[in-house]
mmCIF file of C-alpha atoms and ligand atoms in Angstrom:
data_model
loop_
_atom_site.group_PDB
_atom_site.id
_atom_site.type_symbol
_atom_site.label_atom_id
_atom_site.label_comp_id
_atom_site.label_asym_id
_atom_site.label_seq_id
_atom_site.Cartn_x
_atom_site.Cartn_y
_atom_site.Cartn_z
ATOM 1 C CA MET A 1 127.556 95.888 114.793
ATOM 2 C CA ARG A 2 124.435 93.853 114.149
ATOM 3 C CA ILE A 3 121.252 95.767 114.919
ATOM 4 C CA ASP A 4 117.709 94.357 114.629
ATOM 5 C CA LEU A 5 115.017 97.011 115.398
ATOM 6 C CA HIS A 6 111.737 95.067 115.110
ATOM 7 C CA THR A 7 110.836 92.012 117.167
ATOM 8 C CA HIS A 8 107.806 90.570 119.090
ATOM 9 C CA SER A 9 107.484 88.612 122.276
ATOM 10 C CA THR A 10 104.668 86.757 124.039
ATOM 11 C CA GLU A 11 103.462 90.104 125.236
ATOM 12 C CA SER A 12 101.963 90.493 121.764
ATOM 13 C CA ASP A 13 102.041 87.865 119.026
ATOM 14 C CA GLY A 14 105.542 86.385 119.250
ATOM 15 C CA THR A 15 106.379 83.076 120.911
ATOM 16 C CA ASP A 16 109.477 83.942 122.897
ATOM 17 C CA THR A 17 108.965 85.501 126.239
ATOM 18 C CA PRO A 18 110.789 88.862 126.587
ATOM 19 C CA ALA A 19 113.567 87.159 128.574
ATOM 20 C CA GLU A 20 113.864 84.386 125.952
ATOM 21 C CA LEU A 21 113.886 86.975 123.225
ATOM 22 C CA VAL A 22 116.871 88.936 124.546
ATOM 23 C CA ALA A 23 118.749 85.644 125.202
ATOM 24 C CA ALA A 24 118.009 84.546 121.625
ATOM 25 C CA ALA A 25 119.165 87.969 120.316
ATOM 26 C CA ALA A 26 122.488 87.522 122.062
ATOM 27 C CA ALA A 27 122.776 83.925 120.803
ATOM 28 C CA ALA A 28 122.062 85.176 117.216
ATOM 29 C CA GLY A 29 125.064 87.533 117.588
ATOM 30 C CA LEU A 30 123.095 90.716 117.780
ATOM 31 C CA ASP A 31 124.625 93.797 119.432
ATOM 32 C CA VAL A 32 121.406 95.704 119.656
ATOM 33 C CA VAL A 33 117.824 94.541 119.572
ATOM 34 C CA ALA A 34 114.561 96.510 119.829
ATOM 35 C CA LEU A 35 111.495 95.018 121.504
ATOM 36 C CA THR A 36 108.479 96.273 119.538
ATOM 37 C CA ASP A 37 105.379 94.387 120.635
ATOM 38 C CA HIS A 38 102.124 95.412 119.077
ATOM 39 C CA ASP A 39 100.373 98.135 121.123
ATOM 40 C CA THR A 40 102.095 97.400 124.440
ATOM 41 C CA THR A 41 105.214 98.131 126.457
ATOM 42 C CA ALA A 42 104.423 95.365 128.950
ATOM 43 C CA GLY A 43 107.526 93.357 127.997
ATOM 44 C CA TRP A 44 110.089 96.146 128.629
ATOM 45 C CA ALA A 45 110.743 95.355 132.282
ATOM 46 C CA GLU A 46 111.314 91.630 131.779
ATOM 47 C CA ALA A 47 113.574 92.249 128.781
ATOM 48 C CA ILE A 48 115.652 94.770 130.683
ATOM 49 C CA ALA A 49 116.005 92.499 133.706
ATOM 50 C CA ALA A 50 117.106 89.599 131.499
ATOM 51 C CA LEU A 51 119.503 91.517 129.261
ATOM 52 C CA PRO A 52 122.603 89.407 128.604
ATOM 53 C CA PRO A 53 125.987 91.160 129.131
ATOM 54 C CA GLY A 54 126.895 93.362 126.193
ATOM 55 C CA LEU A 55 123.534 93.314 124.460
ATOM 56 C CA ARG A 56 121.775 96.649 124.125
ATOM 57 C CA LEU A 57 118.006 97.002 124.164
ATOM 58 C CA VAL A 58 116.007 99.676 122.373
ATOM 59 C CA PRO A 59 112.604 99.815 124.133
ATOM 60 C CA GLY A 60 109.818 100.233 121.643
ATOM 61 C CA ALA A 61 106.372 99.260 120.341
ATOM 62 C CA GLU A 62 104.610 98.762 117.042
ATOM 63 C CA LEU A 63 101.441 100.862 116.986
ATOM 64 C CA SER A 64 98.448 99.799 114.895
ATOM 65 C CA CYS A 65 97.307 102.876 112.962
ATOM 66 C CA SER A 66 94.900 103.916 110.316
ATOM 67 C CA SER A 67 96.179 106.177 107.578
ATOM 68 C CA PRO A 68 94.869 107.896 104.496
ATOM 69 C CA ASP A 69 95.996 105.611 101.631
ATOM 70 C CA GLY A 70 96.598 108.569 99.224
ATOM 71 C CA ARG A 71 93.839 107.404 96.883
ATOM 72 C CA GLY A 72 90.881 108.786 98.895
ATOM 73 C CA GLY A 73 90.620 105.778 101.131
ATOM 74 C CA THR A 74 91.998 104.496 104.444
ATOM 75 C CA VAL A 75 94.517 101.808 105.135
ATOM 76 C CA THR A 76 96.155 100.080 108.149
ATOM 77 C CA VAL A 77 99.802 101.114 108.795
ATOM 78 C CA HIS A 78 102.190 100.049 111.530
ATOM 79 C CA LEU A 79 104.244 102.634 113.180
ATOM 80 C CA LEU A 80 107.362 101.628 115.048
ATOM 81 C CA ALA A 81 107.965 103.794 118.090
ATOM 82 C CA TYR A 82 111.246 103.888 119.997
ATOM 83 C CA LEU A 83 112.729 105.379 123.122
ATOM 84 C CA PHE A 84 109.481 107.054 124.333
ATOM 85 C CA ASP A 85 108.203 107.538 127.896
ATOM 86 C CA ALA A 86 105.886 104.578 128.407
ATOM 87 C CA HIS A 87 103.998 106.406 131.131
ATOM 88 C CA SER A 88 102.889 109.317 128.974
ATOM 89 C CA PRO A 89 99.200 109.623 129.790
ATOM 90 C CA ALA A 90 97.768 110.184 126.319
ATOM 91 C CA LEU A 91 99.733 107.185 124.995
ATOM 92 C CA VAL A 92 98.787 104.982 127.940
ATOM 93 C CA ALA A 93 95.089 105.770 127.472
ATOM 94 C CA GLU A 94 95.091 105.215 123.688
ATOM 95 C CA GLN A 95 97.049 101.952 123.820
ATOM 96 C CA SER A 96 94.753 100.595 126.524
ATOM 97 C CA ARG A 97 91.677 101.473 124.400
ATOM 98 C CA LEU A 98 93.234 99.696 121.433
ATOM 99 C CA ARG A 99 94.154 96.577 123.366
ATOM 100 C CA ALA A 100 90.555 96.269 124.646
ATOM 101 C CA ASP A 101 89.350 96.743 121.050
ATOM 102 C CA ARG A 102 91.771 94.001 119.913
ATOM 103 C CA ARG A 103 90.422 91.538 122.377
ATOM 104 C CA ARG A 104 86.741 92.221 121.486
ATOM 105 C CA ARG A 105 87.555 91.911 117.873
ATOM 106 C CA LEU A 106 89.515 88.614 118.137
ATOM 107 C CA TYR A 107 86.630 87.272 120.259
ATOM 108 C CA ARG A 108 84.180 88.168 117.442
ATOM 109 C CA MET A 109 86.381 86.529 114.798
ATOM 110 C CA ALA A 110 86.480 83.283 116.924
ATOM 111 C CA GLN A 111 82.729 83.603 117.498
ATOM 112 C CA ARG A 112 82.060 83.766 113.808
ATOM 113 C CA MET A 113 84.228 80.707 113.135
ATOM 114 C CA ALA A 114 82.502 78.720 115.936
ATOM 115 C CA ALA A 115 79.090 79.651 114.426
ATOM 116 C CA ASP A 116 80.309 78.099 111.142
ATOM 117 C CA GLY A 117 81.263 74.895 112.939
ATOM 118 C CA TYR A 118 84.975 75.416 113.493
ATOM 119 C CA PRO A 119 86.139 73.919 116.790
ATOM 120 C CA VAL A 120 87.267 77.138 118.335
ATOM 121 C CA ASP A 121 86.070 78.454 121.663
ATOM 122 C CA PRO A 122 86.230 82.250 121.893
ATOM 123 C CA ASP A 123 86.223 82.309 125.717
ATOM 124 C CA GLU A 124 88.928 79.754 125.966
ATOM 125 C CA LEU A 125 91.045 81.553 123.328
ATOM 126 C CA LEU A 126 90.883 84.857 125.191
ATOM 127 C CA ALA A 127 91.297 83.230 128.645
ATOM 128 C CA ARG A 128 94.632 81.842 127.512
ATOM 129 C CA LEU A 129 96.026 85.353 126.656
ATOM 130 C CA PRO A 130 97.434 87.532 129.505
ATOM 131 C CA THR A 131 94.959 90.082 130.884
ATOM 132 C CA ASP A 132 95.107 93.385 128.924
ATOM 133 C CA SER A 133 97.406 91.879 126.264
ATOM 134 C CA PRO A 134 97.156 92.933 122.568
ATOM 135 C CA ALA A 135 95.274 89.918 121.189
ATOM 136 C CA GLY A 136 95.918 89.359 117.503
ATOM 137 C CA ARG A 137 95.106 87.100 114.617
ATOM 138 C CA PRO A 138 98.313 85.047 115.085
ATOM 139 C CA HIS A 139 96.788 83.843 118.406
ATOM 140 C CA LEU A 140 93.726 82.526 116.674
ATOM 141 C CA ALA A 141 95.828 81.177 113.819
ATOM 142 C CA ALA A 142 98.001 79.238 116.254
ATOM 143 C CA ALA A 143 94.909 77.768 117.944
ATOM 144 C CA LEU A 144 93.644 76.633 114.491
ATOM 145 C CA ARG A 145 97.016 75.066 113.747
ATOM 146 C CA ASP A 146 97.039 73.275 117.175
ATOM 147 C CA ALA A 147 93.613 72.027 116.413
ATOM 148 C CA GLY A 148 94.931 70.515 113.176
ATOM 149 C CA LEU A 149 92.668 72.619 110.962
ATOM 150 C CA VAL A 150 95.523 74.276 109.103
ATOM 151 C CA SER A 151 99.137 73.388 108.676
ATOM 152 C CA SER A 152 100.692 76.633 109.938
ATOM 153 C CA VAL A 153 99.966 80.149 111.137
ATOM 154 C CA ASP A 154 100.650 81.380 107.635
ATOM 155 C CA ASP A 155 98.257 78.825 106.256
ATOM 156 C CA ALA A 156 95.581 80.000 108.611
ATOM 157 C CA PHE A 157 96.028 83.548 107.427
ATOM 158 C CA HIS A 158 95.757 82.642 103.778
ATOM 159 C CA LYS A 159 92.773 80.335 104.160
ATOM 160 C CA LEU A 160 90.738 82.053 106.844
ATOM 161 C CA LEU A 161 92.067 85.141 108.601
ATOM 162 C CA ARG A 162 93.405 87.456 105.889
ATOM 163 C CA THR A 163 92.239 91.000 105.802
ATOM 164 C CA GLY A 164 88.878 91.131 103.951
ATOM 165 C CA GLY A 165 88.641 87.331 104.291
ATOM 166 C CA PRO A 166 85.576 85.471 105.530
ATOM 167 C CA TYR A 167 86.282 85.778 109.262
ATOM 168 C CA HIS A 168 88.262 89.025 109.391
ATOM 169 C CA VAL A 169 86.962 91.705 111.674
ATOM 170 C CA PRO A 170 88.707 95.112 111.534
ATOM 171 C CA ARG A 171 90.207 96.928 114.514
ATOM 172 C CA THR A 172 89.604 100.593 115.354
ATOM 173 C CA ASP A 173 93.220 101.828 115.053
ATOM 174 C CA THR A 174 94.816 105.048 116.131
ATOM 175 C CA PRO A 175 94.948 107.689 113.316
ATOM 176 C CA VAL A 176 98.605 107.681 112.310
ATOM 177 C CA GLU A 177 98.915 111.533 112.634
ATOM 178 C CA GLN A 178 97.790 111.235 116.259
ATOM 179 C CA ALA A 179 100.191 108.433 116.847
ATOM 180 C CA ILE A 180 103.189 110.300 115.528
ATOM 181 C CA GLU A 181 102.246 113.265 117.693
ATOM 182 C CA MET A 182 101.680 111.139 120.823
ATOM 183 C CA ILE A 183 105.046 109.461 120.454
ATOM 184 C CA ALA A 184 106.780 112.834 119.836
ATOM 185 C CA GLU A 185 105.108 114.251 122.956
ATOM 186 C CA ALA A 186 106.372 111.210 124.839
ATOM 187 C CA GLY A 187 109.968 112.031 123.716
ATOM 188 C CA GLY A 188 110.130 109.130 121.197
ATOM 189 C CA VAL A 189 110.859 108.660 117.589
ATOM 190 C CA THR A 190 108.709 106.954 114.936
ATOM 191 C CA VAL A 191 109.580 104.746 111.938
ATOM 192 C CA LEU A 192 107.038 103.587 109.389
ATOM 193 C CA ALA A 193 107.088 99.717 109.426
ATOM 194 C CA HIS A 194 107.047 97.616 106.196
ATOM 195 C CA ALA A 195 105.361 100.519 104.361
ATOM 196 C CA PHE A 196 105.201 98.835 100.949
ATOM 197 C CA ALA A 197 104.537 95.188 102.074
ATOM 198 C CA ARG A 198 102.026 94.870 99.265
ATOM 199 C CA ALA A 199 101.513 91.107 99.727
ATOM 200 C CA ARG A 200 99.842 91.875 103.091
ATOM 201 C CA GLY A 201 97.186 94.121 101.425
ATOM 202 C CA PRO A 202 96.784 97.685 100.251
ATOM 203 C CA VAL A 203 99.543 100.156 101.173
ATOM 204 C CA VAL A 204 100.028 103.907 101.244
ATOM 205 C CA THR A 205 101.246 105.942 98.299
ATOM 206 C CA ALA A 206 104.647 107.676 98.336
ATOM 207 C CA GLU A 207 102.732 111.044 98.774
ATOM 208 C CA VAL A 208 101.402 109.808 102.094
ATOM 209 C CA ILE A 209 104.953 109.156 103.269
ATOM 210 C CA VAL A 210 105.868 112.715 102.295
ATOM 211 C CA GLU A 211 102.953 113.956 104.454
ATOM 212 C CA LEU A 212 103.847 111.756 107.411
ATOM 213 C CA ALA A 213 107.473 113.049 107.162
ATOM 214 C CA SER A 214 106.181 116.563 107.393
ATOM 215 C CA LEU A 215 104.303 115.606 110.649
ATOM 216 C CA GLY A 216 107.546 114.339 112.241
ATOM 217 C CA LEU A 217 107.977 110.763 111.070
ATOM 218 C CA ALA A 218 111.723 110.025 111.620
ATOM 219 C CA GLY A 219 112.322 106.974 109.508
ATOM 220 C CA LEU A 220 111.347 104.244 107.017
ATOM 221 C CA GLU A 221 111.779 100.494 107.568
ATOM 222 C CA VAL A 222 113.334 99.682 104.168
ATOM 223 C CA ASP A 223 114.967 96.274 104.650
ATOM 224 C CA HIS A 224 112.100 94.011 105.788
ATOM 225 C CA PRO A 225 111.374 90.449 104.799
ATOM 226 C CA ASP A 226 108.131 91.497 103.084
ATOM 227 C CA HIS A 227 109.895 93.925 100.769
ATOM 228 C CA ASP A 228 111.403 92.569 97.546
ATOM 229 C CA PRO A 229 114.531 94.227 96.070
ATOM 230 C CA PRO A 230 112.714 96.668 93.741
ATOM 231 C CA THR A 231 110.497 97.755 96.640
ATOM 232 C CA ARG A 232 113.540 98.317 98.853
ATOM 233 C CA ALA A 233 115.144 100.452 96.159
ATOM 234 C CA GLU A 234 111.906 102.532 95.837
ATOM 235 C CA LEU A 235 111.685 103.059 99.574
ATOM 236 C CA ARG A 236 115.375 103.810 99.971
ATOM 237 C CA ARG A 237 114.976 106.609 97.343
ATOM 238 C CA ILE A 238 111.917 108.009 99.048
ATOM 239 C CA ALA A 239 113.731 107.986 102.418
ATOM 240 C CA THR A 240 116.859 109.550 100.985
ATOM 241 C CA ASP A 241 114.831 112.323 99.250
ATOM 242 C CA LEU A 242 113.035 113.098 102.457
ATOM 243 C CA GLY A 243 116.036 112.899 104.805
ATOM 244 C CA LEU A 244 114.460 110.005 106.725
ATOM 245 C CA VAL A 245 116.357 107.432 108.755
ATOM 246 C CA ILE A 246 116.590 104.071 106.951
ATOM 247 C CA THR A 247 116.181 100.909 109.069
ATOM 248 C CA GLY A 248 116.330 97.209 108.445
ATOM 249 C CA SER A 249 114.695 94.614 110.751
ATOM 250 C CA SER A 250 113.586 91.006 110.846
ATOM 251 C CA ASP A 251 110.058 91.496 112.374
ATOM 252 C CA TYR A 252 110.773 88.357 114.343
ATOM 253 C CA HIS A 253 107.711 86.550 115.810
ATOM 254 C CA GLY A 254 109.370 83.374 117.190
ATOM 255 C CA THR A 255 107.761 80.288 115.706
ATOM 256 C CA ASN A 256 104.657 82.214 114.407
ATOM 257 C CA LYS A 257 106.820 83.212 111.430
ATOM 258 C CA THR A 258 109.832 81.648 109.744
ATOM 259 C CA VAL A 259 112.072 84.694 109.754
ATOM 260 C CA ARG A 260 115.123 84.617 112.149
ATOM 261 C CA LEU A 261 116.484 87.239 114.480
ATOM 262 C CA GLY A 262 119.001 89.507 112.634
ATOM 263 C CA ALA A 263 117.786 88.310 109.157
ATOM 264 C CA GLU A 264 117.667 92.036 108.327
ATOM 265 C CA THR A 265 119.724 94.750 110.077
ATOM 266 C CA THR A 266 120.117 98.428 110.558
ATOM 267 C CA ALA A 267 123.333 100.442 109.995
ATOM 268 C CA PRO A 268 124.839 101.851 113.232
ATOM 269 C CA GLU A 269 124.741 105.463 111.987
ATOM 270 C CA MET A 270 120.998 105.092 111.348
ATOM 271 C CA LEU A 271 120.459 103.909 114.922
ATOM 272 C CA ASP A 272 122.577 106.808 116.156
ATOM 273 C CA ALA A 273 120.339 109.230 114.256
ATOM 274 C CA LEU A 274 117.243 107.837 115.947
ATOM 275 C CA VAL A 275 118.834 107.855 119.471
ATOM 276 C CA GLU A 276 119.943 111.497 118.906
ATOM 277 C CA ARG A 277 116.342 112.619 118.362
ATOM 278 C CA ALA A 278 114.883 110.695 121.331
ATOM 279 C CA THR A 279 114.511 112.027 124.894
ATOM 280 C CA GLY A 280 111.733 109.826 126.314
ATOM 281 C CA ALA A 281 113.757 106.742 127.288
ATOM 282 C CA GLN A 282 117.283 105.430 127.031
ATOM 283 C CA MET A 283 118.849 102.518 125.287
ATOM 284 C CA LEU A 284 119.710 99.946 127.919
ATOM 285 C CA VAL A 285 122.917 97.955 128.228
ATOM 286 C CA GLY A 286 123.146 94.436 129.696
HETATM 287 P P1 AMP B 1 96.285 91.639 113.703
HETATM 288 O O1 AMP B 1 97.231 92.591 114.365
HETATM 289 O O2 AMP B 1 95.480 90.839 114.668
HETATM 290 O O3 AMP B 1 95.508 92.305 112.677
HETATM 291 O O4 AMP B 1 97.182 90.544 112.995
HETATM 292 C C1 AMP B 1 98.165 90.954 112.126
HETATM 293 C C2 AMP B 1 99.453 90.369 112.521
HETATM 294 O O5 AMP B 1 99.576 89.069 112.076
HETATM 295 C C3 AMP B 1 100.625 91.189 111.933
HETATM 296 O O6 AMP B 1 101.190 92.018 112.827
HETATM 297 C C4 AMP B 1 101.599 90.080 111.563
HETATM 298 O O7 AMP B 1 102.626 90.005 112.544
HETATM 299 C C5 AMP B 1 100.924 88.817 111.628
HETATM 300 N N1 AMP B 1 100.728 88.206 110.250
HETATM 301 C C6 AMP B 1 100.124 88.742 109.171
HETATM 302 N N2 AMP B 1 100.174 87.908 108.139
HETATM 303 C C7 AMP B 1 100.726 86.762 108.574
HETATM 304 C C8 AMP B 1 101.077 85.536 107.963
HETATM 305 N N3 AMP B 1 100.712 85.224 106.710
HETATM 306 N N4 AMP B 1 101.740 84.596 108.739
HETATM 307 C C9 AMP B 1 102.030 84.897 110.044
HETATM 308 N N5 AMP B 1 101.768 86.016 110.655
HETATM 309 C C10 AMP B 1 101.117 86.950 109.933
HETATM 310 FE FE1 FE B 2 102.704 90.718 114.579
HETATM 311 FE FE1 FE B 3 103.879 95.083 111.556
HETATM 312 ZN ZN1 ZN B 4 105.911 93.581 113.670
#
């Protein structure tokens, strides 16, 4: 069984459409794939309709959240949510607010770059993204790459778009405690994504994970491309101590990142443990 529980489509900042993504998952030899676009469930229907025979789909999302960092400050965390009812009113309202905030914020980032003479047009950038989609920095990064200003999306992040960098504008994310509660109310389960991906910026302390576990967090994403072996060992120990489900996932973004589908995987018994706790939606079979 090959299980990859974290992927992005064109409904957020990936480059495969949901239909292409499930086809690519089958071609990569996966048995189970989760679709976890940032702050939207808009890709579920297309992915379900296009599911190749034998492939199973875990419907999900990756929620942008703010969390106490454990040192008196605040930090961004990503919460993977699975098997929840996508029509839950509180969730629908909050995600729609966040998507609007994401679009305003990306517009402002592009506007600042244009003011400094970069050949980016904020209106054109936003017009190219689907209405109500969760606009993100990778969209601006791809535009900069296409304009020949940087060599890759990754290069754009490092030179211009990194958090705290010259053109970065923060989002107003959902408090993580609220997100865990919203997903639980919608019958879903939550897994903290790439919790110790320190190269991306500041991360939470282990004490924060203990606190989130007490609030109902179900699991920790341990095997992730942004975690080196010592970090994985550290997270695995924390998850084991707290009785949390351990997952592994590629965080595939199509050509916006180099990682391949199935580059990291989750053990079947860990997926079973998540499915057992969820009542909001079902895993789908092609
Ligand atoms: P945003 O959600 O707009 O703040 O943008 C952050 C997203 O950009 C994350 O979800 C990552 O998927 C992606 N990202 C972050 N750093 C990089 C990088 N160096 N190269 C490519 N994508 C990145
Ligand atoms: Fe992303
Ligand atoms: Fe993430
Ligand atoms: Zn992701």
